[in-house]
């Protein structure tokens, strides 16, 4: 099976890319034909999901739950089971239509789904909860669920958690999730944070700094990568650490790594960081839809100062 996958890989990859392009044009054409409205249910969602052939590591399971009859959203229970202990959150998925202006406006990738890197980051955090005790935490580019930050908010004894994204609709959705899960508003907060806003503001005294920064699958935007590096630099404490998870996705991960080093970060790139995630990865490698380069999240730890005896997780 594996040999067949490898033999056809190149051809399949080109075919997939053509298919992705074809479907994207179809979605755009539909949006324009409908006077600026694109219906994301159910055909377009099917399109997006079928383009995203690999969607989950099955580390966090979701099942539909009913909360309200509001047709603009559906609710799911997301559950991870680790050493027979269950961790769960009520998560909202927006099902409303997006206008063409929205689709062409600020980056919408975080409103499509929870990306596998966010799933893996959430799982990794749940396996290492004690590390986050008493810490102040910021999530950047958390998308429509900020799943990693919110799992931490529910199950760790962190001092405070602030989750963010640059997209206003994504943060609106997160606000519903905070309310539904009954989070303590003094400890868990969310807001819109666009990375470009931090360019050149490093010396502003009013910028709060955090012990830990989280970010998943945010490295593939060529025009925003430098802004992300600056934002992490501006918001991380001298003694802090950023956990950045993302697949290699061509050269994008390595480019970010280089830019982070240039900025002065001490970087540690880790491929094997969790036994269970690694075992899932090895199993998935036998599957034609799974491409390690596009799907396996690497873990990058960034520090401002080199600490020989830093407590690694
Ligand atoms: C691929 S999504 C990942 C979302 C989420 N972390 C996940 O993995 O499910 C990338 C996220 O980065 C956010 N983003 C992109 N450019 C940004 C910027 N300049 N400032 C803030 N957020 C940005 C998008 O809004 C989106 O939610």
mmCIF file of C-alpha atoms and ligand atoms in Angstrom:
data_model
loop_
_atom_site.group_PDB
_atom_site.id
_atom_site.type_symbol
_atom_site.label_atom_id
_atom_site.label_comp_id
_atom_site.label_asym_id
_atom_site.label_seq_id
_atom_site.Cartn_x
_atom_site.Cartn_y
_atom_site.Cartn_z
ATOM 1 C CA UNK A 1 0.000 0.000 0.000
ATOM 2 C CA UNK A 2 2.751 2.369 1.002
ATOM 3 C CA UNK A 3 4.724 1.632 -2.206
ATOM 4 C CA UNK A 4 1.668 2.439 -4.325
ATOM 5 C CA UNK A 5 1.287 5.731 -2.476
ATOM 6 C CA UNK A 6 4.896 6.669 -3.158
ATOM 7 C CA UNK A 7 4.787 5.641 -6.808
ATOM 8 C CA UNK A 8 1.803 7.839 -7.594
ATOM 9 C CA UNK A 9 2.622 10.610 -5.158
ATOM 10 C CA UNK A 10 3.943 13.183 -7.639
ATOM 11 C CA UNK A 11 1.135 12.762 -10.093
ATOM 12 C CA UNK A 12 -1.454 12.729 -7.284
ATOM 13 C CA UNK A 13 0.028 15.903 -5.755
ATOM 14 C CA UNK A 14 -0.270 17.790 -9.092
ATOM 15 C CA UNK A 15 -3.799 16.502 -9.555
ATOM 16 C CA UNK A 16 -4.741 17.635 -6.030
ATOM 17 C CA UNK A 17 -3.346 21.111 -6.636
ATOM 18 C CA UNK A 18 -5.323 21.462 -9.866
ATOM 19 C CA UNK A 19 -8.412 20.251 -8.058
ATOM 20 C CA UNK A 20 -7.874 22.788 -5.249
ATOM 21 C CA UNK A 21 -7.507 25.641 -7.755
ATOM 22 C CA UNK A 22 -10.590 24.513 -9.702
ATOM 23 C CA UNK A 23 -12.721 24.385 -6.561
ATOM 24 C CA UNK A 24 -11.522 27.761 -5.294
ATOM 25 C CA UNK A 25 -12.497 29.403 -8.577
ATOM 26 C CA UNK A 26 -15.881 27.674 -8.379
ATOM 27 C CA UNK A 27 -16.496 29.075 -4.862
ATOM 28 C CA UNK A 28 -15.448 32.560 -5.956
ATOM 29 C CA UNK A 29 -17.612 32.383 -9.094
ATOM 30 C CA UNK A 30 -20.617 31.332 -7.007
ATOM 31 C CA UNK A 31 -19.986 34.183 -4.581
ATOM 32 C CA UNK A 32 -19.941 36.711 -7.381
ATOM 33 C CA UNK A 33 -23.033 35.270 -9.090
ATOM 34 C CA UNK A 34 -25.050 35.587 -5.873
ATOM 35 C CA UNK A 35 -24.804 39.360 -5.598
ATOM 36 C CA UNK A 36 -22.016 39.190 -3.085
ATOM 37 C CA UNK A 37 -23.397 36.334 -0.972
ATOM 38 C CA UNK A 38 -21.818 32.921 -0.854
ATOM 39 C CA UNK A 39 -23.765 30.109 0.764
ATOM 40 C CA UNK A 40 -21.345 28.025 2.838
ATOM 41 C CA UNK A 41 -23.869 25.278 3.537
ATOM 42 C CA UNK A 42 -23.875 22.585 2.501
ATOM 43 C CA UNK A 43 -22.239 22.567 -0.963
ATOM 44 C CA UNK A 44 -19.456 25.035 -0.325
ATOM 45 C CA UNK A 45 -18.549 23.501 3.004
ATOM 46 C CA UNK A 46 -18.364 20.148 1.213
ATOM 47 C CA UNK A 47 -16.096 21.774 -1.336
ATOM 48 C CA UNK A 48 -13.798 23.210 1.306
ATOM 49 C CA UNK A 49 -13.700 19.993 3.284
ATOM 50 C CA UNK A 50 -13.024 17.854 0.248
ATOM 51 C CA UNK A 51 -10.171 20.173 -0.719
ATOM 52 C CA UNK A 52 -8.802 19.810 2.811
ATOM 53 C CA UNK A 53 -8.479 16.065 2.322
ATOM 54 C CA UNK A 54 -6.781 15.468 5.678
ATOM 55 C CA UNK A 55 -8.727 17.057 8.532
ATOM 56 C CA UNK A 56 -7.871 15.523 11.908
ATOM 57 C CA UNK A 57 -5.435 13.436 13.923
ATOM 58 C CA UNK A 58 -8.427 12.013 15.839
ATOM 59 C CA UNK A 59 -6.883 13.152 19.099
ATOM 60 C CA UNK A 60 -9.871 15.338 19.881
ATOM 61 C CA UNK A 61 -13.283 13.993 18.930
ATOM 62 C CA UNK A 62 -16.320 16.134 18.227
ATOM 63 C CA UNK A 63 -19.999 15.280 18.444
ATOM 64 C CA UNK A 64 -22.935 17.581 17.699
ATOM 65 C CA UNK A 65 -24.873 18.896 20.682
ATOM 66 C CA UNK A 66 -27.991 21.064 20.722
ATOM 67 C CA UNK A 67 -27.934 24.386 22.526
ATOM 68 C CA UNK A 68 -30.202 26.794 20.743
ATOM 69 C CA UNK A 69 -32.294 26.880 17.630
ATOM 70 C CA UNK A 70 -30.245 29.694 16.116
ATOM 71 C CA UNK A 71 -29.558 28.569 12.521
ATOM 72 C CA UNK A 72 -26.393 30.686 12.282
ATOM 73 C CA UNK A 73 -24.374 28.240 14.359
ATOM 74 C CA UNK A 74 -24.083 24.653 15.478
ATOM 75 C CA UNK A 75 -22.530 23.438 18.682
ATOM 76 C CA UNK A 76 -20.201 20.497 19.250
ATOM 77 C CA UNK A 77 -18.682 18.830 22.246
ATOM 78 C CA UNK A 78 -14.933 18.454 21.684
ATOM 79 C CA UNK A 79 -13.444 15.708 23.826
ATOM 80 C CA UNK A 80 -9.911 14.449 24.351
ATOM 81 C CA UNK A 81 -9.236 11.350 26.417
ATOM 82 C CA UNK A 82 -5.794 11.168 27.989
ATOM 83 C CA UNK A 83 -4.877 8.331 30.362
ATOM 84 C CA UNK A 84 -8.596 7.599 30.761
ATOM 85 C CA UNK A 85 -9.303 11.177 31.845
ATOM 86 C CA UNK A 86 -11.804 13.144 29.730
ATOM 87 C CA UNK A 87 -11.317 16.788 28.782
ATOM 88 C CA UNK A 88 -14.176 18.491 26.968
ATOM 89 C CA UNK A 89 -15.417 21.876 25.799
ATOM 90 C CA UNK A 90 -18.557 23.154 24.082
ATOM 91 C CA UNK A 91 -17.459 24.611 20.764
ATOM 92 C CA UNK A 92 -19.469 26.744 18.346
ATOM 93 C CA UNK A 93 -19.144 26.519 14.575
ATOM 94 C CA UNK A 94 -20.663 29.421 12.647
ATOM 95 C CA UNK A 95 -22.828 28.298 9.719
ATOM 96 C CA UNK A 96 -23.800 31.729 8.455
ATOM 97 C CA UNK A 97 -23.123 32.943 4.930
ATOM 98 C CA UNK A 98 -20.073 35.033 4.150
ATOM 99 C CA UNK A 99 -20.313 38.048 1.902
ATOM 100 C CA UNK A 100 -17.877 38.397 -0.987
ATOM 101 C CA UNK A 101 -16.482 41.447 0.839
ATOM 102 C CA UNK A 102 -15.751 39.281 3.878
ATOM 103 C CA UNK A 103 -14.170 36.567 1.753
ATOM 104 C CA UNK A 104 -11.957 39.124 0.064
ATOM 105 C CA UNK A 105 -11.315 41.047 3.307
ATOM 106 C CA UNK A 106 -9.169 39.986 6.265
ATOM 107 C CA UNK A 107 -7.790 36.444 6.203
ATOM 108 C CA UNK A 108 -10.636 33.923 6.648
ATOM 109 C CA UNK A 109 -8.654 30.705 7.048
ATOM 110 C CA UNK A 110 -9.484 30.530 10.766
ATOM 111 C CA UNK A 111 -13.240 30.477 10.067
ATOM 112 C CA UNK A 112 -13.151 27.360 7.912
ATOM 113 C CA UNK A 113 -12.357 24.761 10.554
ATOM 114 C CA UNK A 114 -10.112 23.861 13.460
ATOM 115 C CA UNK A 115 -6.842 23.058 11.716
ATOM 116 C CA UNK A 116 -4.942 19.903 12.701
ATOM 117 C CA UNK A 117 -2.095 21.940 14.255
ATOM 118 C CA UNK A 118 -4.547 23.554 16.683
ATOM 119 C CA UNK A 119 -5.914 20.110 17.554
ATOM 120 C CA UNK A 120 -2.402 18.779 18.185
ATOM 121 C CA UNK A 121 -1.392 21.876 20.187
ATOM 122 C CA UNK A 122 -4.499 21.508 22.376
ATOM 123 C CA UNK A 123 -3.739 17.826 22.917
ATOM 124 C CA UNK A 124 -0.064 18.499 23.695
ATOM 125 C CA UNK A 125 -1.070 21.132 26.249
ATOM 126 C CA UNK A 126 -3.549 18.786 27.924
ATOM 127 C CA UNK A 127 -0.743 16.243 28.287
ATOM 128 C CA UNK A 128 1.439 18.855 30.053
ATOM 129 C CA UNK A 129 -1.014 20.886 32.139
ATOM 130 C CA UNK A 130 1.223 21.281 35.178
ATOM 131 C CA UNK A 131 3.718 23.299 33.097
ATOM 132 C CA UNK A 132 1.181 26.139 32.703
ATOM 133 C CA UNK A 133 0.382 26.577 36.417
ATOM 134 C CA UNK A 134 0.482 30.200 37.525
ATOM 135 C CA UNK A 135 1.541 31.434 34.050
ATOM 136 C CA UNK A 136 0.056 34.260 31.964
ATOM 137 C CA UNK A 137 -0.829 33.027 28.487
ATOM 138 C CA UNK A 138 -1.570 34.592 25.116
ATOM 139 C CA UNK A 139 -2.819 32.757 22.018
ATOM 140 C CA UNK A 140 -2.185 34.408 18.629
ATOM 141 C CA UNK A 141 -4.133 33.515 15.463
ATOM 142 C CA UNK A 142 -6.371 31.093 17.383
ATOM 143 C CA UNK A 143 -9.079 31.129 14.708
ATOM 144 C CA UNK A 144 -12.790 30.655 15.358
ATOM 145 C CA UNK A 145 -12.303 28.374 18.405
ATOM 146 C CA UNK A 146 -8.887 29.155 19.976
ATOM 147 C CA UNK A 147 -9.155 25.533 21.061
ATOM 148 C CA UNK A 148 -5.664 25.237 22.577
ATOM 149 C CA UNK A 149 -6.003 28.375 24.700
ATOM 150 C CA UNK A 150 -9.495 27.478 25.853
ATOM 151 C CA UNK A 151 -8.649 23.889 26.818
ATOM 152 C CA UNK A 152 -5.867 25.414 28.883
ATOM 153 C CA UNK A 153 -8.321 27.911 30.343
ATOM 154 C CA UNK A 154 -10.650 25.134 31.449
ATOM 155 C CA UNK A 155 -8.180 22.570 32.728
ATOM 156 C CA UNK A 156 -5.007 24.327 33.896
ATOM 157 C CA UNK A 157 -4.352 26.552 36.884
ATOM 158 C CA UNK A 158 -2.786 29.238 34.681
ATOM 159 C CA UNK A 159 -2.980 32.769 36.121
ATOM 160 C CA UNK A 160 -4.706 34.231 33.043
ATOM 161 C CA UNK A 161 -5.410 33.359 29.415
ATOM 162 C CA UNK A 162 -6.003 35.844 26.625
ATOM 163 C CA UNK A 163 -6.953 34.363 23.233
ATOM 164 C CA UNK A 164 -6.857 36.390 20.015
ATOM 165 C CA UNK A 165 -7.180 36.369 16.245
ATOM 166 C CA UNK A 166 -6.953 39.077 13.594
ATOM 167 C CA UNK A 167 -10.348 38.182 12.140
ATOM 168 C CA UNK A 168 -13.327 39.916 13.780
ATOM 169 C CA UNK A 169 -15.844 37.119 12.986
ATOM 170 C CA UNK A 170 -13.528 34.494 14.468
ATOM 171 C CA UNK A 171 -13.239 36.455 17.716
ATOM 172 C CA UNK A 172 -17.028 36.998 17.805
ATOM 173 C CA UNK A 173 -17.415 33.233 17.665
ATOM 174 C CA UNK A 174 -14.874 32.756 20.470
ATOM 175 C CA UNK A 175 -16.892 35.217 22.592
ATOM 176 C CA UNK A 176 -19.949 32.900 22.315
ATOM 177 C CA UNK A 177 -17.786 29.935 23.312
ATOM 178 C CA UNK A 178 -16.443 31.736 26.404
ATOM 179 C CA UNK A 179 -19.978 32.570 27.495
ATOM 180 C CA UNK A 180 -21.390 29.102 26.878
ATOM 181 C CA UNK A 181 -18.621 27.413 28.849
ATOM 182 C CA UNK A 182 -19.051 29.799 31.774
ATOM 183 C CA UNK A 183 -15.438 30.946 31.935
ATOM 184 C CA UNK A 184 -14.367 33.350 34.668
ATOM 185 C CA UNK A 185 -14.215 36.705 32.866
ATOM 186 C CA UNK A 186 -11.363 37.917 35.063
ATOM 187 C CA UNK A 187 -9.180 35.006 34.037
ATOM 188 C CA UNK A 188 -10.149 34.201 30.440
ATOM 189 C CA UNK A 189 -10.541 36.949 27.838
ATOM 190 C CA UNK A 190 -10.485 37.386 24.061
ATOM 191 C CA UNK A 191 -9.913 40.206 21.598
ATOM 192 C CA UNK A 192 -9.028 41.010 17.998
ATOM 193 C CA UNK A 193 -5.257 41.263 17.617
ATOM 194 C CA UNK A 194 -3.709 41.852 14.204
ATOM 195 C CA UNK A 195 -0.003 41.169 14.094
ATOM 196 C CA UNK A 196 0.792 44.167 11.881
ATOM 197 C CA UNK A 197 -0.277 46.424 14.754
ATOM 198 C CA UNK A 198 2.859 45.436 16.660
ATOM 199 C CA UNK A 199 5.394 46.472 13.999
ATOM 200 C CA UNK A 200 7.745 49.022 15.502
ATOM 201 C CA UNK A 201 5.869 49.210 18.804
ATOM 202 C CA UNK A 202 8.320 47.114 20.745
ATOM 203 C CA UNK A 203 9.260 49.911 23.092
ATOM 204 C CA UNK A 204 5.707 50.888 23.970
ATOM 205 C CA UNK A 205 5.404 50.462 27.705
ATOM 206 C CA UNK A 206 1.693 49.716 27.623
ATOM 207 C CA UNK A 207 2.075 46.392 25.798
ATOM 208 C CA UNK A 208 1.472 43.579 28.263
ATOM 209 C CA UNK A 209 3.935 40.729 28.142
ATOM 210 C CA UNK A 210 3.188 37.063 28.765
ATOM 211 C CA UNK A 211 4.954 34.017 30.177
ATOM 212 C CA UNK A 212 3.706 31.779 27.368
ATOM 213 C CA UNK A 213 2.529 32.402 23.818
ATOM 214 C CA UNK A 214 0.663 29.821 21.754
ATOM 215 C CA UNK A 215 0.146 29.772 18.011
ATOM 216 C CA UNK A 216 -1.002 27.057 15.588
ATOM 217 C CA UNK A 217 -0.761 26.947 11.802
ATOM 218 C CA UNK A 218 0.001 30.625 11.322
ATOM 219 C CA UNK A 219 3.283 30.462 9.405
ATOM 220 C CA UNK A 220 2.200 30.176 5.780
ATOM 221 C CA UNK A 221 1.202 33.796 5.116
ATOM 222 C CA UNK A 222 4.188 35.286 3.340
ATOM 223 C CA UNK A 223 3.080 38.869 3.952
ATOM 224 C CA UNK A 224 2.339 38.396 7.689
ATOM 225 C CA UNK A 225 5.225 36.216 8.892
ATOM 226 C CA UNK A 226 7.493 39.097 9.848
ATOM 227 C CA UNK A 227 4.599 40.767 11.698
ATOM 228 C CA UNK A 228 4.032 37.569 13.649
ATOM 229 C CA UNK A 229 7.700 37.400 14.664
ATOM 230 C CA UNK A 230 7.514 41.039 15.851
ATOM 231 C CA UNK A 231 4.280 40.428 17.730
ATOM 232 C CA UNK A 232 5.747 37.477 19.602
ATOM 233 C CA UNK A 233 8.853 39.516 20.404
ATOM 234 C CA UNK A 234 6.754 42.404 21.677
ATOM 235 C CA UNK A 235 4.419 40.298 23.818
ATOM 236 C CA UNK A 236 6.766 37.671 25.289
ATOM 237 C CA UNK A 237 8.449 38.196 28.673
ATOM 238 C CA UNK A 238 12.247 38.018 28.803
ATOM 239 C CA UNK A 239 11.923 34.692 30.624
ATOM 240 C CA UNK A 240 8.965 33.495 28.516
ATOM 241 C CA UNK A 241 8.537 30.835 25.859
ATOM 242 C CA UNK A 242 6.399 30.675 22.710
ATOM 243 C CA UNK A 243 5.014 27.332 21.525
ATOM 244 C CA UNK A 244 4.465 27.589 17.792
ATOM 245 C CA UNK A 245 3.034 24.582 15.984
ATOM 246 C CA UNK A 246 2.818 24.293 12.238
ATOM 247 C CA UNK A 247 3.563 21.846 9.438
ATOM 248 C CA UNK A 248 6.654 22.453 7.333
ATOM 249 C CA UNK A 249 4.379 23.336 4.383
ATOM 250 C CA UNK A 250 7.089 23.836 1.761
ATOM 251 C CA UNK A 251 9.601 26.392 2.952
ATOM 252 C CA UNK A 252 7.198 28.328 5.192
ATOM 253 C CA UNK A 253 8.201 26.791 8.544
ATOM 254 C CA UNK A 254 11.920 27.120 7.854
ATOM 255 C CA UNK A 255 11.495 30.692 6.634
ATOM 256 C CA UNK A 256 9.701 31.602 9.872
ATOM 257 C CA UNK A 257 12.437 29.880 11.862
ATOM 258 C CA UNK A 258 15.119 31.916 10.056
ATOM 259 C CA UNK A 259 13.206 35.171 10.564
ATOM 260 C CA UNK A 260 12.748 34.392 14.261
ATOM 261 C CA UNK A 261 16.494 33.735 14.640
ATOM 262 C CA UNK A 262 17.283 36.992 12.843
ATOM 263 C CA UNK A 263 15.058 38.809 15.332
ATOM 264 C CA UNK A 264 17.122 37.396 18.173
ATOM 265 C CA UNK A 265 15.052 34.425 19.335
ATOM 266 C CA UNK A 266 16.701 31.253 20.626
ATOM 267 C CA UNK A 267 14.848 28.591 18.674
ATOM 268 C CA UNK A 268 14.335 24.914 19.274
ATOM 269 C CA UNK A 269 12.574 22.935 16.559
ATOM 270 C CA UNK A 270 11.138 19.614 17.748
ATOM 271 C CA UNK A 271 9.744 16.852 15.580
ATOM 272 C CA UNK A 272 9.106 14.259 18.285
ATOM 273 C CA UNK A 273 7.323 15.980 21.190
ATOM 274 C CA UNK A 274 4.555 13.561 22.138
ATOM 275 C CA UNK A 275 4.507 9.796 21.872
ATOM 276 C CA UNK A 276 0.827 9.507 21.022
ATOM 277 C CA UNK A 277 0.928 12.224 18.345
ATOM 278 C CA UNK A 278 3.986 10.554 16.844
ATOM 279 C CA UNK A 279 2.290 7.163 16.734
ATOM 280 C CA UNK A 280 -0.752 8.691 15.003
ATOM 281 C CA UNK A 281 1.615 10.300 12.514
ATOM 282 C CA UNK A 282 3.367 6.998 11.748
ATOM 283 C CA UNK A 283 0.013 5.327 11.176
ATOM 284 C CA UNK A 284 -1.269 8.166 8.992
ATOM 285 C CA UNK A 285 1.828 7.984 6.813
ATOM 286 C CA UNK A 286 0.356 4.836 5.294
ATOM 287 C CA UNK A 287 -2.592 6.893 4.065
ATOM 288 C CA UNK A 288 -2.416 8.547 0.614
ATOM 289 C CA UNK A 289 -4.247 11.705 1.759
ATOM 290 C CA UNK A 290 -1.693 12.363 4.494
ATOM 291 C CA UNK A 291 1.338 14.347 3.451
ATOM 292 C CA UNK A 292 3.869 14.805 6.248
ATOM 293 C CA UNK A 293 5.097 18.077 4.769
ATOM 294 C CA UNK A 294 1.612 19.580 4.707
ATOM 295 C CA UNK A 295 0.100 17.966 7.771
ATOM 296 C CA UNK A 296 2.518 16.915 10.524
ATOM 297 C CA UNK A 297 2.869 19.853 12.956
ATOM 298 C CA UNK A 298 6.406 20.610 14.045
ATOM 299 C CA UNK A 299 6.832 22.245 17.453
ATOM 300 C CA UNK A 300 8.944 25.361 17.585
ATOM 301 C CA UNK A 301 9.926 26.820 20.957
ATOM 302 C CA UNK A 302 11.065 30.436 20.913
ATOM 303 C CA UNK A 303 12.865 32.138 23.790
ATOM 304 C CA UNK A 304 14.280 35.639 24.089
ATOM 305 C CA UNK A 305 17.055 34.549 26.364
ATOM 306 C CA UNK A 306 19.005 31.333 26.338
ATOM 307 C CA UNK A 307 18.333 29.302 29.436
ATOM 308 C CA UNK A 308 20.548 26.328 29.910
ATOM 309 C CA UNK A 309 18.386 24.793 32.594
ATOM 310 C CA UNK A 310 15.032 25.784 31.152
ATOM 311 C CA UNK A 311 12.279 23.389 32.099
ATOM 312 C CA UNK A 312 11.352 21.733 28.813
ATOM 313 C CA UNK A 313 8.149 19.901 28.162
HETATM 314 C C1 LIG B 1 -4.829 28.574 9.256
HETATM 315 S S1 LIG B 1 -5.658 29.600 10.402
HETATM 316 C C2 LIG B 1 -5.300 28.811 11.919
HETATM 317 C C3 LIG B 1 -6.359 29.075 12.940
HETATM 318 C C4 LIG B 1 -6.201 28.229 14.192
HETATM 319 N N1 LIG B 1 -4.952 28.497 14.869
HETATM 320 C C5 LIG B 1 -6.293 26.769 13.818
HETATM 321 O O1 LIG B 1 -5.210 26.159 13.639
HETATM 322 O O2 LIG B 1 -7.395 26.232 13.688
HETATM 323 C C6 LIG B 1 -4.614 31.047 10.509
HETATM 324 C C7 LIG B 1 -5.170 32.138 11.444
HETATM 325 O O3 LIG B 1 -4.284 33.238 11.448
HETATM 326 C C8 LIG B 1 -5.049 34.436 11.472
HETATM 327 N N2 LIG B 1 -4.254 35.503 10.869
HETATM 328 C C9 LIG B 1 -3.744 35.553 9.621
HETATM 329 N N3 LIG B 1 -3.074 36.713 9.441
HETATM 330 C C10 LIG B 1 -3.163 37.396 10.617
HETATM 331 C C11 LIG B 1 -2.671 38.655 11.067
HETATM 332 N N4 LIG B 1 -1.956 39.456 10.261
HETATM 333 N N5 LIG B 1 -2.964 39.050 12.335
HETATM 334 C C12 LIG B 1 -3.682 38.234 13.147
HETATM 335 N N6 LIG B 1 -4.170 37.041 12.788
HETATM 336 C C13 LIG B 1 -3.922 36.624 11.530
HETATM 337 C C14 LIG B 1 -6.272 34.116 10.648
HETATM 338 O O4 LIG B 1 -7.352 34.975 10.954
HETATM 339 C C15 LIG B 1 -6.525 32.659 11.022
HETATM 340 O O5 LIG B 1 -7.433 32.531 12.068
#
